[in-house]
Amino acid sequence: MNHPRATPATPATPETATPTGPEATPHPPGAPAADGTTPAAPALTPAAPALTPAAPATAPLHPATAPIAELHRFLGARLDTTARAWLDRALAEAAAHPGTHGPISVWELRLAEAGRRCGAAHADAARVLILYAAHADTEALTRVYEQGTADERRAVLHALPHLVPGPGARPLVEDALRTNDTRLVAAAVGPYGARHLDAHAWRHAVLKCLFTGVPLDRVADLARRARGDAELARMLGDHADERTAAGRPVPEDLHRVRVLALAPAEPAPAEPGPAPSSTPSHTTDDPHGKES
């Protein structure tokens, strides 16, 4: 993160902490630390459960789509004791903000440490949890995005569906789509982008994925938004023609999405008809009716 790296008070975790990441030997969940104590696990929020080990999930969770509580449990099952203790402290600091160190909040410094403390494989999820615990609003998310590294920017994009209900953070998605960093492009076409990009911007986001080699199955809500989109079909056809003319292969998922875009749009739900009247109609059997 491109901000002053002033170091806050020395954390309780020693610098010789057990390394984390895929190459580290997992510490048995719930095992005591080297000093014989088991670190306390404060809650993510006052109402959330503590970060405790859980049964390993069958597949990695995506930090943009998994519920926060599930991300919390997922990391609890995979981080070793030292990393869990660090994350618990980082979440407690975020929940207790506005504690600051210089011009920024202490929890923002923790975002920069997450990769080293939790390992690259779990850094995105850890950062999303910290942002959520801090209740980061659009202004804070924008500041972190603008000052952060590519990894921190990606975490902000993953956090948007959890923290920003409206389109206020759309400029961050648009900025990511202007880069050629495939990690940022893939994060930008996640659920927040699917929800808040207008049709024109969303079509160009799909084309950006094709230009940069991001698989189209990374585009959230692709089937619903692409179906029956004749303009998207035209753009995909033009792109395929350009690649063919240049002697370049056309990605298979381009053909798949173009077929979907050429399909008829799903009809809008039918308007509910008028409720049947509870008053019986007049017939010749009605003593108050008239014969024709």
Tab-separated table of C-alpha atoms in Angstrom:
chain	number	residue	atom	x	y	z
A	1	MET	CA	0.000	0.000	0.000
A	2	ASN	CA	1.542	3.323	-1.020
A	3	HIS	CA	1.262	5.050	2.333
A	4	PRO	CA	3.602	5.670	5.233
A	5	ARG	CA	4.691	2.355	6.650
A	6	ALA	CA	5.016	3.566	10.223
A	7	THR	CA	5.017	0.539	12.496
A	8	PRO	CA	2.444	0.434	15.303
A	9	ALA	CA	3.094	-1.026	18.704
A	10	THR	CA	4.900	-4.342	18.455
A	11	PRO	CA	2.304	-7.126	18.173
A	12	ALA	CA	2.351	-10.067	20.497
A	13	THR	CA	3.151	-12.441	17.631
A	14	PRO	CA	6.934	-12.995	17.404
A	15	GLU	CA	8.681	-12.383	14.144
A	16	THR	CA	9.789	-15.998	14.148
A	17	ALA	CA	6.191	-17.111	13.717
A	18	THR	CA	5.600	-20.340	11.910
A	19	PRO	CA	5.402	-19.629	8.155
A	20	THR	CA	2.034	-19.939	6.533
A	21	GLY	CA	0.935	-20.832	3.041
A	22	PRO	CA	0.735	-24.025	1.033
A	23	GLU	CA	4.288	-25.008	1.863
A	24	ALA	CA	3.858	-24.728	5.638
A	25	THR	CA	3.103	-27.742	7.806
A	26	PRO	CA	-0.452	-27.306	9.145
A	27	HIS	CA	-0.735	-26.777	12.872
A	28	PRO	CA	-3.403	-29.037	14.398
A	29	PRO	CA	-6.567	-26.953	14.846
A	30	GLY	CA	-7.007	-25.899	18.454
A	31	ALA	CA	-3.500	-26.972	19.531
A	32	PRO	CA	-1.798	-24.797	22.163
A	33	ALA	CA	0.863	-22.301	21.177
A	34	ALA	CA	4.533	-22.783	21.970
A	35	ASP	CA	4.115	-21.168	25.399
A	36	GLY	CA	1.420	-23.678	26.319
A	37	THR	CA	-1.500	-21.270	25.959
A	38	THR	CA	-4.327	-21.289	23.472
A	39	PRO	CA	-4.879	-17.795	21.976
A	40	ALA	CA	-8.285	-16.311	22.626
A	41	ALA	CA	-10.397	-15.772	19.517
A	42	PRO	CA	-12.430	-12.550	19.593
A	43	ALA	CA	-15.501	-12.348	17.432
A	44	LEU	CA	-15.487	-10.860	13.934
A	45	THR	CA	-18.277	-8.552	15.049
A	46	PRO	CA	-20.033	-8.426	18.424
A	47	ALA	CA	-22.678	-10.816	17.095
A	48	ALA	CA	-20.362	-13.118	15.129
A	49	PRO	CA	-18.814	-16.366	16.381
A	50	ALA	CA	-15.138	-16.543	17.273
A	51	LEU	CA	-12.638	-17.715	14.698
A	52	THR	CA	-12.481	-21.364	15.678
A	53	PRO	CA	-11.365	-24.361	13.647
A	54	ALA	CA	-14.059	-26.059	11.613
A	55	ALA	CA	-14.263	-29.110	9.408
A	56	PRO	CA	-12.320	-28.467	6.191
A	57	ALA	CA	-14.476	-27.378	3.275
A	58	THR	CA	-14.464	-29.501	0.150
A	59	ALA	CA	-13.409	-26.607	-2.117
A	60	PRO	CA	-11.982	-23.103	-1.712
A	61	LEU	CA	-14.529	-20.379	-1.107
A	62	HIS	CA	-14.585	-17.309	-3.307
A	63	PRO	CA	-14.254	-14.203	-1.107
A	64	ALA	CA	-16.691	-12.186	-3.238
A	65	THR	CA	-19.518	-14.723	-3.151
A	66	ALA	CA	-19.133	-16.731	0.056
A	67	PRO	CA	-21.040	-15.450	3.092
A	68	ILE	CA	-18.795	-13.704	5.591
A	69	ALA	CA	-19.480	-16.265	8.328
A	70	GLU	CA	-18.425	-19.087	5.989
A	71	LEU	CA	-15.216	-17.278	5.055
A	72	HIS	CA	-14.543	-16.879	8.755
A	73	ARG	CA	-14.986	-20.601	9.420
A	74	PHE	CA	-13.002	-21.504	6.298
A	75	LEU	CA	-9.938	-19.620	7.461
A	76	GLY	CA	-10.338	-20.984	10.966
A	77	ALA	CA	-9.969	-24.488	9.559
A	78	ARG	CA	-6.880	-23.720	7.497
A	79	LEU	CA	-4.710	-21.188	9.309
A	80	ASP	CA	-2.243	-22.402	11.868
A	81	THR	CA	-2.432	-21.209	15.468
A	82	THR	CA	-0.105	-18.246	14.944
A	83	ALA	CA	-1.907	-17.019	11.842
A	84	ARG	CA	-5.311	-17.430	13.503
A	85	ALA	CA	-4.155	-15.408	16.504
A	86	TRP	CA	-2.884	-12.646	14.206
A	87	LEU	CA	-6.122	-12.544	12.256
A	88	ASP	CA	-8.196	-12.455	15.449
A	89	ARG	CA	-6.220	-9.434	16.638
A	90	ALA	CA	-6.531	-7.748	13.236
A	91	LEU	CA	-10.299	-8.257	13.245
A	92	ALA	CA	-10.576	-6.929	16.793
A	93	GLU	CA	-8.574	-3.831	15.824
A	94	ALA	CA	-10.780	-3.302	12.777
A	95	ALA	CA	-13.967	-3.639	14.808
A	96	ALA	CA	-12.603	-1.165	17.375
A	97	HIS	CA	-11.526	1.493	14.900
A	98	PRO	CA	-11.118	4.516	14.521
A	99	GLY	CA	-7.770	3.734	16.108
A	100	THR	CA	-5.194	5.333	13.813
A	101	HIS	CA	-1.458	5.262	13.333
A	102	GLY	CA	-0.422	8.382	11.508
A	103	PRO	CA	-2.780	9.337	8.672
A	104	ILE	CA	-4.415	5.912	8.332
A	105	SER	CA	-6.248	3.388	10.485
A	106	VAL	CA	-4.337	0.555	12.111
A	107	TRP	CA	-6.557	-1.977	10.330
A	108	GLU	CA	-5.357	-0.593	6.999
A	109	LEU	CA	-1.817	-1.525	7.973
A	110	ARG	CA	-3.046	-5.034	8.698
A	111	LEU	CA	-4.272	-5.322	5.105
A	112	ALA	CA	-0.684	-4.936	3.960
A	113	GLU	CA	0.464	-7.689	6.351
A	114	ALA	CA	-2.197	-10.240	5.447
A	115	GLY	CA	-0.212	-12.020	2.752
A	116	ARG	CA	2.803	-12.509	4.985
A	117	ARG	CA	0.754	-13.490	8.030
A	118	CYS	CA	-1.888	-15.720	6.460
A	119	GLY	CA	-0.176	-16.887	3.289
A	120	ALA	CA	-0.892	-15.886	-0.292
A	121	ALA	CA	-3.604	-18.533	-0.680
A	122	HIS	CA	-5.683	-17.011	2.135
A	123	ALA	CA	-4.771	-13.327	1.908
A	124	ASP	CA	-7.805	-12.271	-0.130
A	125	ALA	CA	-10.229	-13.847	2.340
A	126	ALA	CA	-8.363	-12.378	5.321
A	127	ARG	CA	-8.433	-8.895	3.804
A	128	VAL	CA	-12.149	-9.146	3.014
A	129	LEU	CA	-12.802	-10.145	6.637
A	130	ILE	CA	-10.786	-7.182	7.916
A	131	LEU	CA	-12.605	-4.743	5.631
A	132	TYR	CA	-15.934	-6.192	6.751
A	133	ALA	CA	-15.018	-6.022	10.438
A	134	ALA	CA	-14.039	-2.362	9.955
A	135	HIS	CA	-17.412	-1.630	8.286
A	136	ALA	CA	-15.413	0.084	5.542
A	137	ASP	CA	-17.638	2.466	3.619
A	138	THR	CA	-17.208	3.567	0.009
A	139	GLU	CA	-14.829	6.372	1.005
A	140	ALA	CA	-12.571	4.023	2.983
A	141	LEU	CA	-12.676	1.370	0.263
A	142	THR	CA	-11.747	3.969	-2.342
A	143	ARG	CA	-8.818	5.149	-0.231
A	144	VAL	CA	-7.536	1.595	0.248
A	145	TYR	CA	-7.971	0.872	-3.460
A	146	GLU	CA	-6.196	4.009	-4.629
A	147	GLN	CA	-3.268	3.638	-2.209
A	148	GLY	CA	-3.018	-0.140	-2.212
A	149	THR	CA	-1.023	-2.741	-4.042
A	150	ALA	CA	-2.625	-4.866	-6.745
A	151	ASP	CA	-3.350	-7.542	-4.141
A	152	GLU	CA	-5.079	-5.040	-1.851
A	153	ARG	CA	-7.055	-3.606	-4.764
A	154	ARG	CA	-8.275	-7.067	-5.669
A	155	ALA	CA	-9.399	-7.620	-2.079
A	156	VAL	CA	-11.346	-4.353	-2.171
A	157	LEU	CA	-13.143	-5.488	-5.331
A	158	HIS	CA	-13.983	-8.804	-3.655
A	159	ALA	CA	-15.330	-6.934	-0.613
A	160	LEU	CA	-17.690	-4.673	-2.563
A	161	PRO	CA	-20.664	-7.102	-2.668
A	162	HIS	CA	-20.429	-7.475	1.123
A	163	LEU	CA	-20.147	-3.773	1.954
A	164	VAL	CA	-21.655	-1.525	-0.746
A	165	PRO	CA	-25.338	-2.107	-1.533
A	166	GLY	CA	-25.614	0.567	-4.220
A	167	PRO	CA	-23.601	1.679	-7.264
A	168	GLY	CA	-21.389	4.140	-5.368
A	169	ALA	CA	-18.247	2.022	-5.773
A	170	ARG	CA	-18.716	1.451	-9.500
A	171	PRO	CA	-15.759	3.767	-10.354
A	172	LEU	CA	-13.450	1.238	-8.699
A	173	VAL	CA	-14.770	-1.521	-10.964
A	174	GLU	CA	-14.401	0.716	-14.007
A	175	ASP	CA	-10.828	1.568	-13.035
A	176	ALA	CA	-9.934	-2.120	-12.662
A	177	LEU	CA	-11.362	-2.828	-16.107
A	178	ARG	CA	-9.029	-0.215	-17.604
A	179	THR	CA	-5.977	-2.137	-16.396
A	180	ASN	CA	-4.324	-5.115	-18.031
A	181	ASP	CA	-3.913	-6.934	-14.724
A	182	THR	CA	-5.932	-10.097	-15.269
A	183	ARG	CA	-6.411	-10.565	-11.524
A	184	LEU	CA	-8.082	-7.155	-11.259
A	185	VAL	CA	-10.126	-7.677	-14.418
A	186	ALA	CA	-11.419	-11.012	-13.102
A	187	ALA	CA	-12.346	-9.416	-9.763
A	188	ALA	CA	-14.054	-6.502	-11.510
A	189	VAL	CA	-16.470	-8.797	-13.364
A	190	GLY	CA	-17.581	-10.383	-10.110
A	191	PRO	CA	-21.018	-10.026	-8.524
A	192	TYR	CA	-20.740	-6.288	-7.806
A	193	GLY	CA	-19.886	-5.493	-11.418
A	194	ALA	CA	-22.649	-7.796	-12.659
A	195	ARG	CA	-25.119	-5.937	-10.483
A	196	HIS	CA	-24.117	-2.343	-11.161
A	197	LEU	CA	-22.406	-2.004	-14.568
A	198	ASP	CA	-24.790	-0.706	-17.208
A	199	ALA	CA	-25.295	-2.702	-20.407
A	200	HIS	CA	-22.687	-0.799	-22.421
A	201	ALA	CA	-19.979	-1.047	-19.753
A	202	TRP	CA	-20.806	-4.689	-19.043
A	203	ARG	CA	-20.486	-5.702	-22.710
A	204	HIS	CA	-17.083	-4.052	-22.891
A	205	ALA	CA	-16.092	-5.839	-19.684
A	206	VAL	CA	-16.864	-9.149	-21.413
A	207	LEU	CA	-14.715	-8.078	-24.374
A	208	LYS	CA	-11.938	-7.024	-21.976
A	209	CYS	CA	-11.922	-10.536	-20.563
A	210	LEU	CA	-11.467	-11.944	-24.069
A	211	PHE	CA	-8.671	-9.476	-24.872
A	212	THR	CA	-6.777	-10.225	-21.660
A	213	GLY	CA	-7.387	-13.971	-21.534
A	214	VAL	CA	-9.691	-14.021	-18.511
A	215	PRO	CA	-12.050	-17.011	-18.931
A	216	LEU	CA	-15.630	-15.903	-19.402
A	217	ASP	CA	-16.815	-18.247	-16.691
A	218	ARG	CA	-15.308	-15.710	-14.290
A	219	VAL	CA	-18.003	-13.215	-15.315
A	220	ALA	CA	-20.707	-13.265	-12.666
A	221	ASP	CA	-24.307	-13.679	-13.800
A	222	LEU	CA	-23.100	-14.182	-17.387
A	223	ALA	CA	-25.955	-16.387	-18.589
A	224	ARG	CA	-28.701	-14.033	-17.447
A	225	ARG	CA	-27.101	-10.836	-18.714
A	226	ALA	CA	-25.890	-12.264	-22.035
A	227	ARG	CA	-29.044	-14.101	-23.079
A	228	GLY	CA	-30.815	-12.344	-25.942
A	229	ASP	CA	-28.321	-9.448	-26.033
A	230	ALA	CA	-28.112	-8.840	-29.776
A	231	GLU	CA	-25.557	-6.048	-29.402
A	232	LEU	CA	-23.260	-8.317	-27.398
A	233	ALA	CA	-23.661	-10.997	-30.080
A	234	ARG	CA	-22.624	-8.482	-32.739
A	235	MET	CA	-19.564	-7.378	-30.731
A	236	LEU	CA	-18.511	-10.966	-30.126
A	237	GLY	CA	-18.942	-11.778	-33.827
A	238	ASP	CA	-16.793	-8.803	-34.832
A	239	HIS	CA	-14.113	-9.830	-32.350
A	240	ALA	CA	-14.137	-13.398	-33.672
A	241	ASP	CA	-13.810	-12.136	-37.256
A	242	GLU	CA	-10.844	-9.937	-36.292
A	243	ARG	CA	-9.056	-12.830	-34.636
A	244	THR	CA	-9.709	-15.119	-37.581
A	245	ALA	CA	-8.444	-12.520	-40.051
A	246	ALA	CA	-5.273	-12.151	-37.983
A	247	GLY	CA	-4.731	-15.906	-37.963
A	248	ARG	CA	-5.409	-16.160	-34.241
A	249	PRO	CA	-7.608	-18.798	-32.599
A	250	VAL	CA	-11.046	-17.843	-31.392
A	251	PRO	CA	-11.640	-18.803	-27.736
A	252	GLU	CA	-14.216	-21.540	-27.320
A	253	ASP	CA	-16.081	-19.638	-24.631
A	254	LEU	CA	-16.602	-16.759	-27.118
A	255	HIS	CA	-18.659	-19.084	-29.317
A	256	ARG	CA	-20.544	-20.376	-26.275
A	257	VAL	CA	-21.513	-16.903	-25.070
A	258	ARG	CA	-22.342	-15.697	-28.593
A	259	VAL	CA	-24.814	-18.565	-29.004
A	260	LEU	CA	-26.369	-17.516	-25.729
A	261	ALA	CA	-26.529	-13.871	-26.827
A	262	LEU	CA	-28.218	-14.889	-30.094
A	263	ALA	CA	-30.871	-16.880	-28.255
A	264	PRO	CA	-34.264	-15.275	-27.714
A	265	ALA	CA	-34.445	-13.194	-24.593
A	266	GLU	CA	-36.411	-14.755	-21.808
A	267	PRO	CA	-39.906	-13.274	-21.680
A	268	ALA	CA	-40.655	-10.891	-18.869
A	269	PRO	CA	-42.835	-12.292	-16.103
A	270	ALA	CA	-46.514	-11.973	-16.969
A	271	GLU	CA	-48.418	-9.206	-15.282
A	272	PRO	CA	-50.837	-10.618	-12.740
A	273	GLY	CA	-54.413	-10.466	-13.990
A	274	PRO	CA	-57.240	-8.876	-12.078
A	275	ALA	CA	-58.382	-10.833	-9.080
A	276	PRO	CA	-61.615	-12.708	-9.666
A	277	SER	CA	-64.617	-10.856	-8.359
A	278	SER	CA	-66.304	-12.259	-5.305
A	279	THR	CA	-69.634	-10.896	-6.541
A	280	PRO	CA	-71.541	-13.481	-8.596
A	281	SER	CA	-72.466	-12.421	-12.114
A	282	HIS	CA	-76.110	-12.004	-12.981
A	283	THR	CA	-77.705	-14.850	-14.928
A	284	THR	CA	-81.193	-15.697	-15.886
A	285	ASP	CA	-81.276	-17.757	-12.703
A	286	ASP	CA	-80.546	-14.648	-10.647
A	287	PRO	CA	-83.848	-13.277	-9.374
A	288	HIS	CA	-82.419	-9.754	-9.765
A	289	GLY	CA	-81.156	-10.292	-13.330
A	290	LYS	CA	-82.902	-9.702	-16.608
A	291	GLU	CA	-83.509	-12.098	-19.445
A	292	SER	CA	-82.051	-11.083	-22.796
